[in-house]
């Protein structure tokens, strides 16, 4: 018997522990922290940022010397070739067999100011013929240094140095912008649950009150203190209150499930939220917010990148409509011998200089058309950038105005809630002693419930305005720091 009792107690303890683990109490900041760390939206933002980060790292690495090894370990060729027979003074076809192998080590360094490339290389090639005359040869280039570039062509390296840092800055601030959107979404779901939680509690309080009032009404009806219509009204209120409890319970579960899914928590987790206290009065300057938005908003950075790319394309098309001149020059040593060691002795000087020209004569206006297209595309990009800049300016100014007003609305909602609760409490007492009618009580109750909802909504609107303003400006108005500076310090970005 004792074993059965211990087993039952153990099961009860385990169930209690599991239930305790599933119940979570969250405040607003904790909700935002979990969303920023564990939500699927946050993981997506992180991967988008890392893609842009490694693209920028590749650009930085491309500015450094690169070392490569080029190998052809084995190449076998068997074919019939045309040869001249000196004895018979005729051309003949002869079979030919050849085995070869080669390898080379190359160091290259891009030279951004001129758009050219320096190179340093060394190579060795081996060839073995199996024809009528068998031979073995080694060809060596111990060292060769050179430089190649387009003389009056398009310098892509210089444009990359201008565009890539802007591109990475945009990627970084897009990540911060998207994470502030995660915070906004978390605020929405948090207050949706807070409102559902408040409505459920109000429904329970209303049911208890209606039950008490109906019991009092029955006593007063027996002594003919109220009419049967008033008693039926009290009973109807009780039934409606019961229905309201069930409806608000369903809404509460739905809001809880939505928040748990967004935060990456167990779907059956029971979440209780704690409303933040009334915000401390804070005035945000619209001009200052606008300045931060112009410097940090990723949409404007995207336009800056697009305009730079448009100018690059225009420059490229203008250069390409003229004649092209390419220069390649190198100096080094080489040698050929049937023995490997000898291929590195008595080296011969190797000088290579190459100048190529490409001169357009007739293209029927193709190049001119490309230049005009590039100009028009650049004009479109500049107009779109200006339109979006005006739109963002308007959004920032309106959001600052909303935020500053919401602080006053929160204070008013708190005052209205205190008045509504006091009025309902007094009206309820007056109804109990027979000095207030049922209509006054119902009206007072409705006002109290509306005041509770308005308070939650006022808090929600305040925090939504605040995080929207953070998103638009990427600036933390509490600490007085730009979010990008904080991000750079945390991730050691220079």
Tab-separated table of C-alpha atoms in Angstrom:
chain	number	residue	atom	x	y	z
A	1	UNK	CA	0.000	0.000	0.000
A	2	UNK	CA	2.803	2.377	0.910
A	3	UNK	CA	4.443	1.711	-2.500
A	4	UNK	CA	1.205	2.610	-4.288
A	5	UNK	CA	0.965	5.867	-2.321
A	6	UNK	CA	4.601	6.755	-3.107
A	7	UNK	CA	4.019	5.967	-6.801
A	8	UNK	CA	0.944	8.219	-6.922
A	9	UNK	CA	2.793	11.049	-5.135
A	10	UNK	CA	5.677	10.713	-7.598
A	11	UNK	CA	3.318	10.941	-10.578
A	12	UNK	CA	1.660	14.033	-9.051
A	13	UNK	CA	5.061	15.661	-8.457
A	14	UNK	CA	6.205	14.942	-12.032
A	15	UNK	CA	2.961	16.317	-13.480
A	16	UNK	CA	3.277	19.402	-11.292
A	17	UNK	CA	6.878	19.911	-12.437
A	18	UNK	CA	5.959	19.515	-16.112
A	19	UNK	CA	3.094	21.941	-15.677
A	20	UNK	CA	5.430	24.418	-13.942
A	21	UNK	CA	7.925	24.083	-16.776
A	22	UNK	CA	5.225	24.833	-19.339
A	23	UNK	CA	4.032	27.964	-17.569
A	24	UNK	CA	6.036	31.039	-18.460
A	25	UNK	CA	5.680	34.591	-17.197
A	26	UNK	CA	6.982	37.251	-19.559
A	27	UNK	CA	7.410	40.988	-19.432
A	28	UNK	CA	7.748	43.080	-22.578
A	29	UNK	CA	11.561	43.260	-22.639
A	30	UNK	CA	11.940	39.511	-22.043
A	31	UNK	CA	9.510	38.831	-24.894
A	32	UNK	CA	11.540	41.027	-27.262
A	33	UNK	CA	14.806	39.369	-26.164
A	34	UNK	CA	13.445	35.856	-26.824
A	35	UNK	CA	12.034	36.942	-30.205
A	36	UNK	CA	15.373	38.476	-31.214
A	37	UNK	CA	17.192	35.292	-30.244
A	38	UNK	CA	14.897	32.361	-31.055
A	39	UNK	CA	12.188	33.329	-33.557
A	40	UNK	CA	12.308	31.988	-37.110
A	41	UNK	CA	12.236	35.553	-38.374
A	42	UNK	CA	15.385	36.305	-36.366
A	43	UNK	CA	17.157	33.219	-37.793
A	44	UNK	CA	16.241	34.320	-41.318
A	45	UNK	CA	17.605	37.813	-40.668
A	46	UNK	CA	20.828	36.366	-39.273
A	47	UNK	CA	21.408	34.219	-42.359
A	48	UNK	CA	20.699	37.126	-44.710
A	49	UNK	CA	23.242	39.216	-42.840
A	50	UNK	CA	25.889	36.481	-42.883
A	51	UNK	CA	25.484	36.127	-46.649
A	52	UNK	CA	26.205	39.837	-47.101
A	53	UNK	CA	29.023	39.687	-44.540
A	54	UNK	CA	30.895	36.955	-46.395
A	55	UNK	CA	30.372	38.768	-49.681
A	56	UNK	CA	32.100	41.797	-48.150
A	57	UNK	CA	34.866	39.603	-46.734
A	58	UNK	CA	35.426	38.247	-50.238
A	59	UNK	CA	35.757	41.805	-51.543
A	60	UNK	CA	38.310	42.644	-48.832
A	61	UNK	CA	40.236	39.453	-49.544
A	62	UNK	CA	40.295	40.304	-53.256
A	63	UNK	CA	42.343	43.410	-52.407
A	64	UNK	CA	45.125	41.202	-51.000
A	65	UNK	CA	47.702	39.152	-52.949
A	66	UNK	CA	46.378	35.780	-54.084
A	67	UNK	CA	48.410	32.610	-54.580
A	68	UNK	CA	47.292	29.842	-56.914
A	69	UNK	CA	48.727	26.572	-58.179
A	70	UNK	CA	47.814	25.496	-61.711
A	71	UNK	CA	48.534	21.852	-62.581
A	72	UNK	CA	48.112	19.562	-65.537
A	73	UNK	CA	49.392	16.316	-63.985
A	74	UNK	CA	49.078	14.262	-67.167
A	75	UNK	CA	48.086	14.814	-70.780
A	76	UNK	CA	48.328	12.072	-73.441
A	77	UNK	CA	47.750	12.839	-77.114
A	78	UNK	CA	47.811	10.328	-79.995
A	79	UNK	CA	47.061	11.696	-83.431
A	80	UNK	CA	48.111	11.855	-87.105
A	81	UNK	CA	49.861	15.029	-88.172
A	82	UNK	CA	51.100	16.445	-91.464
A	83	UNK	CA	54.902	16.486	-91.886
A	84	UNK	CA	57.319	17.546	-94.667
A	85	UNK	CA	59.620	14.865	-96.081
A	86	UNK	CA	62.847	16.556	-97.123
A	87	UNK	CA	64.144	13.521	-98.992
A	88	UNK	CA	61.087	13.159	-101.202
A	89	UNK	CA	60.105	16.851	-101.114
A	90	UNK	CA	56.510	15.982	-100.224
A	91	UNK	CA	54.114	16.349	-97.317
A	92	UNK	CA	53.219	13.109	-95.570
A	93	UNK	CA	50.971	12.090	-92.697
A	94	UNK	CA	52.651	10.475	-89.746
A	95	UNK	CA	51.355	9.097	-86.457
A	96	UNK	CA	52.378	11.030	-83.372
A	97	UNK	CA	52.229	10.209	-79.666
A	98	UNK	CA	52.971	12.679	-76.929
A	99	UNK	CA	52.772	12.750	-73.153
A	100	UNK	CA	53.042	16.040	-71.275
A	101	UNK	CA	52.620	17.493	-67.808
A	102	UNK	CA	52.929	21.018	-66.449
A	103	UNK	CA	52.547	23.061	-63.324
A	104	UNK	CA	52.794	26.685	-62.316
A	105	UNK	CA	52.665	28.821	-59.206
A	106	UNK	CA	51.128	32.324	-59.571
A	107	UNK	CA	50.909	35.325	-57.263
A	108	UNK	CA	48.624	38.163	-58.371
A	109	UNK	CA	47.900	41.567	-56.841
A	110	UNK	CA	45.192	43.906	-58.098
A	111	UNK	CA	46.190	47.557	-58.394
A	112	UNK	CA	43.006	49.514	-57.722
A	113	UNK	CA	44.106	53.061	-58.716
A	114	UNK	CA	44.847	52.039	-62.326
A	115	UNK	CA	42.660	48.954	-62.558
A	116	UNK	CA	45.511	46.639	-63.539
A	117	UNK	CA	47.032	43.477	-62.105
A	118	UNK	CA	50.631	42.657	-61.150
A	119	UNK	CA	51.653	39.013	-61.386
A	120	UNK	CA	54.629	36.885	-60.409
A	121	UNK	CA	54.862	33.309	-61.621
A	122	UNK	CA	57.092	30.292	-61.975
A	123	UNK	CA	56.340	27.190	-64.040
A	124	UNK	CA	57.747	23.898	-65.323
A	125	UNK	CA	56.538	21.783	-68.277
A	126	UNK	CA	57.525	18.253	-69.334
A	127	UNK	CA	56.999	16.743	-72.798
A	128	UNK	CA	57.787	13.222	-74.081
A	129	UNK	CA	57.398	12.293	-77.773
A	130	UNK	CA	56.880	8.615	-78.801
A	131	UNK	CA	57.014	9.076	-82.584
A	132	UNK	CA	59.680	8.024	-85.039
A	133	UNK	CA	62.095	10.264	-83.232
A	134	UNK	CA	61.742	9.899	-79.505
A	135	UNK	CA	62.620	12.908	-77.372
A	136	UNK	CA	62.228	14.334	-73.897
A	137	UNK	CA	62.161	18.016	-73.066
A	138	UNK	CA	61.786	20.170	-69.974
A	139	UNK	CA	60.713	23.802	-70.302
A	140	UNK	CA	61.213	26.025	-67.268
A	141	UNK	CA	60.311	29.568	-66.366
A	142	UNK	CA	62.028	30.046	-62.984
A	143	UNK	CA	60.579	33.503	-62.528
A	144	UNK	CA	58.504	35.970	-64.512
A	145	UNK	CA	57.052	39.247	-63.320
A	146	UNK	CA	54.583	41.375	-65.232
A	147	UNK	CA	51.681	43.765	-65.329
A	148	UNK	CA	48.526	43.915	-67.437
A	149	UNK	CA	45.723	46.413	-67.710
A	150	UNK	CA	43.383	48.317	-69.970
A	151	UNK	CA	44.971	51.676	-70.799
A	152	UNK	CA	41.832	53.761	-71.272
A	153	UNK	CA	39.243	51.177	-70.314
A	154	UNK	CA	36.797	50.765	-67.452
A	155	UNK	CA	38.368	50.514	-63.972
A	156	UNK	CA	36.105	48.066	-62.143
A	157	UNK	CA	38.388	47.928	-59.091
A	158	UNK	CA	37.931	51.634	-58.324
A	159	UNK	CA	34.151	51.351	-58.493
A	160	UNK	CA	34.178	48.263	-56.278
A	161	UNK	CA	36.051	50.239	-53.607
A	162	UNK	CA	33.242	52.812	-53.649
A	163	UNK	CA	30.272	50.443	-53.888
A	164	UNK	CA	31.165	47.456	-51.688
A	165	UNK	CA	31.526	49.371	-48.364
A	166	UNK	CA	28.139	51.034	-48.993
A	167	UNK	CA	26.692	47.645	-49.880
A	168	UNK	CA	27.943	46.071	-46.661
A	169	UNK	CA	26.734	49.033	-44.596
A	170	UNK	CA	23.313	48.562	-46.176
A	171	UNK	CA	23.358	44.808	-45.378
A	172	UNK	CA	24.299	45.522	-41.760
A	173	UNK	CA	21.594	48.142	-41.316
A	174	UNK	CA	19.052	45.983	-43.107
A	175	UNK	CA	19.768	43.355	-40.460
A	176	UNK	CA	19.252	45.885	-37.657
A	177	UNK	CA	16.105	47.178	-39.378
A	178	UNK	CA	14.717	43.657	-39.711
A	179	UNK	CA	15.515	42.909	-36.059
A	180	UNK	CA	13.585	46.028	-35.040
A	181	UNK	CA	10.706	44.660	-37.118
A	182	UNK	CA	10.984	41.485	-35.031
A	183	UNK	CA	10.668	43.680	-31.932
A	184	UNK	CA	7.600	45.369	-33.427
A	185	UNK	CA	5.986	42.013	-34.134
A	186	UNK	CA	6.826	40.830	-30.620
A	187	UNK	CA	5.185	43.967	-29.172
A	188	UNK	CA	2.044	43.286	-31.231
A	189	UNK	CA	1.777	39.660	-30.107
A	190	UNK	CA	2.640	40.557	-26.514
A	191	UNK	CA	-0.135	43.132	-26.219
A	192	UNK	CA	-2.574	40.930	-28.144
A	193	UNK	CA	-2.065	38.364	-25.377
A	194	UNK	CA	-2.173	41.080	-22.709
A	195	UNK	CA	-5.515	42.321	-24.045
A	196	UNK	CA	-6.899	38.773	-24.267
A	197	UNK	CA	-5.633	38.142	-20.736
A	198	UNK	CA	-7.256	41.357	-19.462
A	199	UNK	CA	-10.536	40.573	-21.214
A	200	UNK	CA	-10.577	37.072	-19.718
A	201	UNK	CA	-9.965	38.412	-16.227
A	202	UNK	CA	-12.649	41.060	-16.729
A	203	UNK	CA	-15.018	38.347	-17.938
A	204	UNK	CA	-14.335	36.274	-14.807
A	205	UNK	CA	-14.797	39.316	-12.568
A	206	UNK	CA	-17.942	40.218	-14.464
A	207	UNK	CA	-19.323	36.692	-14.062
A	208	UNK	CA	-18.659	36.732	-10.320
A	209	UNK	CA	-20.238	40.175	-10.046
A	210	UNK	CA	-23.265	39.191	-12.128
A	211	UNK	CA	-23.743	36.065	-10.038
A	212	UNK	CA	-23.612	38.119	-6.834
A	213	UNK	CA	-25.949	40.762	-8.216
A	214	UNK	CA	-28.425	38.154	-9.423
A	215	UNK	CA	-28.465	36.568	-5.959
A	216	UNK	CA	-29.083	40.010	-4.418
A	217	UNK	CA	-31.734	40.678	-7.067
A	218	UNK	CA	-33.586	37.508	-6.159
A	219	UNK	CA	-33.773	38.637	-2.520
A	220	UNK	CA	-34.902	42.105	-3.473
A	221	UNK	CA	-37.504	40.682	-5.885
A	222	UNK	CA	-39.014	38.631	-3.031
A	223	UNK	CA	-39.568	41.796	-1.060
A	224	UNK	CA	-40.809	43.605	-4.207
A	225	UNK	CA	-37.863	45.970	-4.166
A	226	UNK	CA	-37.197	45.441	-7.914
A	227	UNK	CA	-39.446	44.412	-10.784
A	228	UNK	CA	-39.451	41.043	-12.540
A	229	UNK	CA	-38.037	42.747	-15.649
A	230	UNK	CA	-35.035	43.933	-13.632
A	231	UNK	CA	-34.553	40.429	-12.232
A	232	UNK	CA	-34.682	38.929	-15.721
A	233	UNK	CA	-32.175	41.542	-16.856
A	234	UNK	CA	-29.811	40.468	-14.069
A	235	UNK	CA	-30.245	36.835	-15.067
A	236	UNK	CA	-29.567	37.712	-18.713
A	237	UNK	CA	-26.416	39.536	-17.648
A	238	UNK	CA	-25.301	36.403	-15.803
A	239	UNK	CA	-25.881	34.183	-18.857
A	240	UNK	CA	-24.089	36.647	-21.128
A	241	UNK	CA	-21.227	36.800	-18.637
A	242	UNK	CA	-20.897	33.007	-18.746
A	243	UNK	CA	-20.781	33.072	-22.534
A	244	UNK	CA	-18.251	35.900	-22.424
A	245	UNK	CA	-15.966	33.847	-20.177
A	246	UNK	CA	-15.942	30.982	-22.682
A	247	UNK	CA	-15.349	33.275	-25.662
A	248	UNK	CA	-12.530	35.148	-23.947
A	249	UNK	CA	-10.964	31.838	-22.861
A	250	UNK	CA	-10.830	30.719	-26.496
A	251	UNK	CA	-9.370	34.084	-27.555
A	252	UNK	CA	-6.795	33.835	-24.757
A	253	UNK	CA	-5.673	30.375	-25.902
A	254	UNK	CA	-5.392	31.601	-29.478
A	255	UNK	CA	-3.299	34.636	-28.499
A	256	UNK	CA	-1.122	32.432	-26.270
A	257	UNK	CA	-0.566	29.924	-29.078
A	258	UNK	CA	0.361	32.702	-31.540
A	259	UNK	CA	2.934	34.231	-29.194
A	260	UNK	CA	4.415	30.828	-28.286
A	261	UNK	CA	4.774	29.903	-31.974
A	262	UNK	CA	6.449	33.213	-32.776
A	263	UNK	CA	8.903	32.872	-29.884
A	264	UNK	CA	9.758	29.282	-30.799
A	265	UNK	CA	8.337	27.912	-27.547
A	266	UNK	CA	6.255	24.786	-26.997
A	267	UNK	CA	2.807	25.211	-28.492
A	268	UNK	CA	1.082	24.141	-25.254
A	269	UNK	CA	3.075	26.568	-23.085
A	270	UNK	CA	0.945	28.634	-20.729
A	271	UNK	CA	2.155	32.212	-20.985
A	272	UNK	CA	1.250	35.015	-18.619
A	273	UNK	CA	2.337	38.539	-19.463
A	274	UNK	CA	3.098	41.390	-17.122
A	275	UNK	CA	2.158	44.800	-18.470
A	276	UNK	CA	4.941	47.367	-18.440
A	277	UNK	CA	4.542	50.258	-16.054
A	278	UNK	CA	3.574	53.700	-17.272
A	279	UNK	CA	6.420	55.088	-19.426
A	280	UNK	CA	8.597	57.881	-18.156
A	281	UNK	CA	7.848	61.133	-19.954
A	282	UNK	CA	10.286	61.546	-22.849
A	283	UNK	CA	10.235	64.082	-25.654
A	284	UNK	CA	11.912	63.115	-28.945
A	285	UNK	CA	13.070	65.851	-31.275
A	286	UNK	CA	11.750	65.357	-34.824
A	287	UNK	CA	14.748	67.057	-36.478
A	288	UNK	CA	17.190	64.805	-34.628
A	289	UNK	CA	15.189	61.676	-35.495
A	290	UNK	CA	15.107	62.765	-39.139
A	291	UNK	CA	18.875	63.191	-39.158
A	292	UNK	CA	19.405	59.651	-37.848
A	293	UNK	CA	16.918	58.245	-40.360
A	294	UNK	CA	18.744	59.845	-43.301
A	295	UNK	CA	22.052	58.441	-42.094
A	296	UNK	CA	20.904	54.945	-41.101
A	297	UNK	CA	17.756	53.939	-42.963
A	298	UNK	CA	18.617	50.911	-45.173
A	299	UNK	CA	16.162	51.983	-47.889
A	300	UNK	CA	18.128	55.188	-48.402
A	301	UNK	CA	21.390	53.221	-48.329
A	302	UNK	CA	19.948	50.906	-50.969
A	303	UNK	CA	19.259	53.927	-53.168
A	304	UNK	CA	22.784	55.211	-52.542
A	305	UNK	CA	24.146	51.851	-53.678
A	306	UNK	CA	21.843	51.790	-56.720
A	307	UNK	CA	22.885	55.310	-57.754
A	308	UNK	CA	26.572	54.391	-57.460
A	309	UNK	CA	25.948	51.274	-59.551
A	310	UNK	CA	24.056	53.416	-62.087
A	311	UNK	CA	26.989	55.839	-62.305
A	312	UNK	CA	29.336	52.868	-62.703
A	313	UNK	CA	27.255	51.496	-65.582
A	314	UNK	CA	27.137	54.912	-67.236
A	315	UNK	CA	30.922	55.268	-66.937
A	316	UNK	CA	31.390	51.784	-68.355
A	317	UNK	CA	29.179	52.419	-71.391
A	318	UNK	CA	30.902	55.741	-72.090
A	319	UNK	CA	34.336	54.089	-72.002
A	320	UNK	CA	33.217	51.168	-74.156
A	321	UNK	CA	31.978	53.447	-76.943
A	322	UNK	CA	35.567	54.613	-77.511
A	323	UNK	CA	38.439	52.484	-78.805
A	324	UNK	CA	40.001	50.007	-76.404
A	325	UNK	CA	43.720	49.599	-75.676
A	326	UNK	CA	45.119	46.802	-73.529
A	327	UNK	CA	48.710	46.490	-72.369
A	328	UNK	CA	50.491	43.424	-71.055
A	329	UNK	CA	54.206	43.430	-70.222
A	330	UNK	CA	56.429	40.946	-68.438
A	331	UNK	CA	60.095	40.138	-67.924
A	332	UNK	CA	61.617	36.871	-66.799
A	333	UNK	CA	63.820	33.897	-67.703
A	334	UNK	CA	63.258	30.557	-69.398
A	335	UNK	CA	65.138	27.587	-70.757
A	336	UNK	CA	64.524	24.266	-72.527
A	337	UNK	CA	66.599	21.090	-72.149
A	338	UNK	CA	66.283	17.349	-72.226
A	339	UNK	CA	67.473	17.154	-68.607
A	340	UNK	CA	65.667	18.704	-65.709
A	341	UNK	CA	68.729	20.248	-64.046
A	342	UNK	CA	69.934	21.736	-67.293
A	343	UNK	CA	66.561	23.395	-67.814
A	344	UNK	CA	67.471	25.686	-64.895
A	345	UNK	CA	70.986	26.572	-66.114
A	346	UNK	CA	72.131	29.187	-68.602
A	347	UNK	CA	68.775	30.867	-68.411
A	348	UNK	CA	67.673	33.021	-71.307
A	349	UNK	CA	66.041	36.415	-70.910
A	350	UNK	CA	62.319	36.410	-71.703
A	351	UNK	CA	60.651	39.751	-72.492
A	352	UNK	CA	57.010	39.980	-73.503
A	353	UNK	CA	55.212	43.193	-74.402
A	354	UNK	CA	51.773	43.212	-75.948
A	355	UNK	CA	49.575	46.131	-76.977
A	356	UNK	CA	46.131	45.397	-78.414
A	357	UNK	CA	43.680	47.860	-79.898
A	358	UNK	CA	39.980	47.578	-80.644
A	359	UNK	CA	38.573	50.458	-82.695
A	360	UNK	CA	34.822	50.694	-83.425
A	361	UNK	CA	34.114	51.910	-86.951
A	362	UNK	CA	30.407	51.300	-87.632
A	363	UNK	CA	27.971	50.036	-84.992
A	364	UNK	CA	24.749	51.732	-86.223
A	365	UNK	CA	24.326	53.689	-82.985
A	366	UNK	CA	24.441	50.696	-80.604
A	367	UNK	CA	27.017	52.263	-78.260
A	368	UNK	CA	25.269	55.621	-78.246
A	369	UNK	CA	21.988	53.903	-77.426
A	370	UNK	CA	23.589	52.099	-74.476
A	371	UNK	CA	24.925	55.402	-73.117
A	372	UNK	CA	21.467	57.025	-73.340
A	373	UNK	CA	19.885	54.009	-71.650
A	374	UNK	CA	22.413	54.212	-68.811
A	375	UNK	CA	21.704	57.949	-68.390
A	376	UNK	CA	17.944	57.379	-68.276
A	377	UNK	CA	18.309	54.527	-65.781
A	378	UNK	CA	20.434	56.754	-63.548
A	379	UNK	CA	17.797	59.515	-63.697
A	380	UNK	CA	15.084	57.023	-62.718
A	381	UNK	CA	17.164	55.813	-59.751
A	382	UNK	CA	17.764	59.367	-58.532
A	383	UNK	CA	14.049	60.258	-58.783
A	384	UNK	CA	13.031	57.062	-56.950
A	385	UNK	CA	15.588	57.820	-54.231
A	386	UNK	CA	14.175	61.312	-53.750
A	387	UNK	CA	10.604	59.998	-53.580
A	388	UNK	CA	11.488	57.404	-50.955
A	389	UNK	CA	13.470	59.991	-48.995
A	390	UNK	CA	10.404	62.276	-48.840
A	391	UNK	CA	8.218	59.329	-47.838
A	392	UNK	CA	10.607	58.315	-45.038
A	393	UNK	CA	10.839	61.914	-43.824
A	394	UNK	CA	7.045	62.066	-43.585
A	395	UNK	CA	6.888	58.694	-41.819
A	396	UNK	CA	9.538	59.740	-39.271
A	397	UNK	CA	7.893	63.095	-38.519
A	398	UNK	CA	4.448	61.486	-38.086
A	399	UNK	CA	5.840	58.683	-35.924
A	400	UNK	CA	7.642	61.169	-33.655
A	401	UNK	CA	4.404	63.131	-33.324
A	402	UNK	CA	2.451	59.952	-32.548
A	403	UNK	CA	5.009	58.876	-29.969
A	404	UNK	CA	4.962	62.191	-28.147
A	405	UNK	CA	1.135	62.179	-28.123
A	406	UNK	CA	0.934	58.538	-26.980
A	407	UNK	CA	2.652	59.448	-23.708
A	408	UNK	CA	-0.187	61.839	-22.927
A	409	UNK	CA	-2.764	59.232	-23.977
A	410	UNK	CA	-1.243	56.649	-21.609
A	411	UNK	CA	-1.510	59.123	-18.717
A	412	UNK	CA	-5.114	59.884	-19.682
A	413	UNK	CA	-5.918	56.164	-19.931
A	414	UNK	CA	-4.536	55.573	-16.412
A	415	UNK	CA	-6.639	58.421	-15.039
A	416	UNK	CA	-9.731	57.167	-16.884
A	417	UNK	CA	-9.168	53.642	-15.553
A	418	UNK	CA	-8.934	54.876	-11.944
A	419	UNK	CA	-12.119	56.931	-12.360
A	420	UNK	CA	-14.026	54.070	-14.036
A	421	UNK	CA	-13.051	51.556	-11.331
A	422	UNK	CA	-14.022	53.985	-8.567
A	423	UNK	CA	-17.316	54.822	-10.296
A	424	UNK	CA	-18.199	51.153	-10.791
A	425	UNK	CA	-17.346	50.260	-7.209
A	426	UNK	CA	-19.552	53.062	-5.880
A	427	UNK	CA	-22.413	52.291	-8.285
A	428	UNK	CA	-22.270	48.625	-7.320
A	429	UNK	CA	-22.499	49.495	-3.620
A	430	UNK	CA	-25.387	51.858	-4.291
A	431	UNK	CA	-27.187	49.122	-6.276
A	432	UNK	CA	-26.732	46.660	-3.403
A	433	UNK	CA	-28.393	49.050	-0.960
A	434	UNK	CA	-31.108	49.898	-3.492
A	435	UNK	CA	-30.045	53.445	-4.405
A	436	UNK	CA	-29.078	52.725	-8.064
A	437	UNK	CA	-30.976	50.998	-10.862
A	438	UNK	CA	-29.796	48.208	-13.150
A	439	UNK	CA	-29.160	50.545	-16.107
A	440	UNK	CA	-26.736	52.671	-14.115
A	441	UNK	CA	-24.901	49.559	-12.956
A	442	UNK	CA	-24.622	48.132	-16.479
A	443	UNK	CA	-23.399	51.441	-17.873
A	444	UNK	CA	-20.816	51.764	-15.114
A	445	UNK	CA	-19.581	48.199	-15.718
A	446	UNK	CA	-19.230	48.800	-19.456
A	447	UNK	CA	-17.253	51.958	-18.804
A	448	UNK	CA	-14.899	50.097	-16.482
A	449	UNK	CA	-14.280	47.364	-19.059
A	450	UNK	CA	-13.718	49.913	-21.821
A	451	UNK	CA	-11.257	51.793	-19.607
A	452	UNK	CA	-9.270	48.591	-19.022
A	453	UNK	CA	-9.096	47.857	-22.752
A	454	UNK	CA	-8.202	51.462	-23.575
A	455	UNK	CA	-5.329	51.343	-21.088
A	456	UNK	CA	-3.861	48.202	-22.687
A	457	UNK	CA	-4.334	49.696	-26.159
A	458	UNK	CA	-2.670	52.950	-25.092
A	459	UNK	CA	0.370	51.049	-23.796
A	460	UNK	CA	0.487	49.014	-27.018
A	461	UNK	CA	0.345	52.098	-29.231
A	462	UNK	CA	3.060	53.779	-27.169
A	463	UNK	CA	5.507	50.886	-27.483
A	464	UNK	CA	4.670	50.285	-31.135
A	465	UNK	CA	5.427	53.935	-31.881
A	466	UNK	CA	8.685	53.696	-29.948
A	467	UNK	CA	9.940	50.579	-31.736
A	468	UNK	CA	8.787	51.853	-35.106
A	469	UNK	CA	10.831	54.983	-34.461
A	470	UNK	CA	13.833	52.828	-33.544
A	471	UNK	CA	13.342	50.896	-36.765
A	472	UNK	CA	13.164	54.013	-38.931
A	473	UNK	CA	16.180	55.698	-37.319
A	474	UNK	CA	18.198	52.715	-36.009
A	475	UNK	CA	18.823	54.780	-32.916
A	476	UNK	CA	18.327	53.853	-29.258
A	477	UNK	CA	16.726	56.921	-27.681
A	478	UNK	CA	17.069	55.462	-24.163
A	479	UNK	CA	20.858	55.076	-24.224
A	480	UNK	CA	21.535	57.762	-26.841
A	481	UNK	CA	23.524	55.396	-29.094
A	482	UNK	CA	23.196	54.380	-32.711
A	483	UNK	CA	22.325	50.700	-33.037
A	484	UNK	CA	24.990	50.218	-35.719
A	485	UNK	CA	27.751	51.475	-33.382
A	486	UNK	CA	26.617	49.065	-30.697
A	487	UNK	CA	26.500	46.261	-33.280
A	488	UNK	CA	30.037	47.045	-34.493
A	489	UNK	CA	31.411	46.940	-30.934
A	490	UNK	CA	29.692	43.634	-30.161
A	491	UNK	CA	30.872	41.989	-33.406
A	492	UNK	CA	34.310	43.683	-33.583
A	493	UNK	CA	33.638	45.165	-37.022
A	494	UNK	CA	36.029	47.832	-38.275
